[in-house]
Short mmCIF file of C-alpha atoms in Angstrom, two decimals:
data_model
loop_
_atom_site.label_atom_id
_atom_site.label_comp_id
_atom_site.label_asym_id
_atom_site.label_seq_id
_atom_site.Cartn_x
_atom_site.Cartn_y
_atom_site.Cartn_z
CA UNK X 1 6.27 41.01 2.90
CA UNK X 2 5.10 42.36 5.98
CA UNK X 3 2.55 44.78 4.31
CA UNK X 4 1.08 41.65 2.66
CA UNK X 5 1.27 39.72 6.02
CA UNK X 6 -0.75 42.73 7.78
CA UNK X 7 -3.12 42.92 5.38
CA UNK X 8 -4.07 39.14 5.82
CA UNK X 9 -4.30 40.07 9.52
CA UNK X 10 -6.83 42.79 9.20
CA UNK X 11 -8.64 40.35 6.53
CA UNK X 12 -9.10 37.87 8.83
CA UNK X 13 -10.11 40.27 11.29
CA UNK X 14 -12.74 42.08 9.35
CA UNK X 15 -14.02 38.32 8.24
CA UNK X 16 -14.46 37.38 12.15
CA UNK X 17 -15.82 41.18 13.14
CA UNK X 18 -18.57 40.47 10.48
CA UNK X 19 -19.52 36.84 11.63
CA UNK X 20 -19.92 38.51 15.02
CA UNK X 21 -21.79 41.39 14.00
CA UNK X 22 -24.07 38.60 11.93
CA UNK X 23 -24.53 36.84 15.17
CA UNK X 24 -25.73 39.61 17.10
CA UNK X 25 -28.09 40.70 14.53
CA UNK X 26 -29.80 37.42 13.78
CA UNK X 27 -30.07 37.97 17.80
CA UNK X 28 -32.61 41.16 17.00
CA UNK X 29 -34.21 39.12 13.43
CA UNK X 30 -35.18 36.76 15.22
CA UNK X 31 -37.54 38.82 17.78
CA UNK X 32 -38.61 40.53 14.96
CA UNK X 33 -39.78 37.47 12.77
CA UNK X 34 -41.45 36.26 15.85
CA UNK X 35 -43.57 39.47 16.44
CA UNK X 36 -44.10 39.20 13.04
CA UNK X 37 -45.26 35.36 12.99
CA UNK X 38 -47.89 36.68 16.15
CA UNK X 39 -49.18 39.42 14.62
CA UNK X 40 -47.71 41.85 17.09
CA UNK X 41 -45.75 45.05 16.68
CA UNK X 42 -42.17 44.17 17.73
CA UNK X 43 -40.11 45.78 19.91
CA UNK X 44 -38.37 49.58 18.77
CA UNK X 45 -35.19 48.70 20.40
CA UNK X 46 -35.35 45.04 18.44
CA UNK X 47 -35.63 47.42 15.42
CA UNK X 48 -33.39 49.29 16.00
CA UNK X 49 -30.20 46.98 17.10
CA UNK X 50 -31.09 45.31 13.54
CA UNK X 51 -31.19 48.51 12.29
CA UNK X 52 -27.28 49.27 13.45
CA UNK X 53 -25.85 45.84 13.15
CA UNK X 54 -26.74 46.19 9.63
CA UNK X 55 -25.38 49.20 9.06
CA UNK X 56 -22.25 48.34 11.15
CA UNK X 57 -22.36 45.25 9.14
CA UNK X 58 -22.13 47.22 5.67
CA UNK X 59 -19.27 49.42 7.10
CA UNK X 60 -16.94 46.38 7.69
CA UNK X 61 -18.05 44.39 4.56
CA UNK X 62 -16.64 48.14 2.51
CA UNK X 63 -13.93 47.64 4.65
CA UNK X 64 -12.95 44.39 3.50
CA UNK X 65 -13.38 44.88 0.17
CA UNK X 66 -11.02 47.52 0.36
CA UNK X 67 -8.69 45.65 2.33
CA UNK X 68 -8.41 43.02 -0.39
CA UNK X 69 -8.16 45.24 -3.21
CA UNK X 70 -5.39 46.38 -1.49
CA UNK X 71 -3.98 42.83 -1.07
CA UNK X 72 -4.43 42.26 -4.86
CA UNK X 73 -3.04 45.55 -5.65
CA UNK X 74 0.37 43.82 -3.76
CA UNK X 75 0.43 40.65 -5.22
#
């Protein structure tokens, strides 16, 4: 039981370290769709934040697929 109950723990974990990362990335999107919308060449480091919340994003998303595979693997 406690396995299970840990696992659930770092689910919901993962789940609220990705709606975080999402927030801070649609932070960077959005100053890149504007520079887009006025025709100007947007910011590196606006880039480059999207650039590693994405990635960071991808990381955790593996890692909660992984986590619940696990969980099913349990039940």
């Amino acid at each position: 039981m406690s396995k299970k109950g840990d696992l659930k723990k770092a689910i919901t974990a993962s789940e609220k370290e990705i709606e975080e990362l999402e927030k801070k990335r649609n932070r960077s999107q959005s100053a890149l769709l504007q520079a887009f919308l006025d025709k100007k060449k947007p910011s590196e480091s606006d880039a480059e934040y999207f650039r590693v919340y994405t990635s960071l994003i991808e990381v955790e998303r593996e890692n909660l697929r992984k986590l619940r595979e696990e969980l099913k693997e349990l039940q």
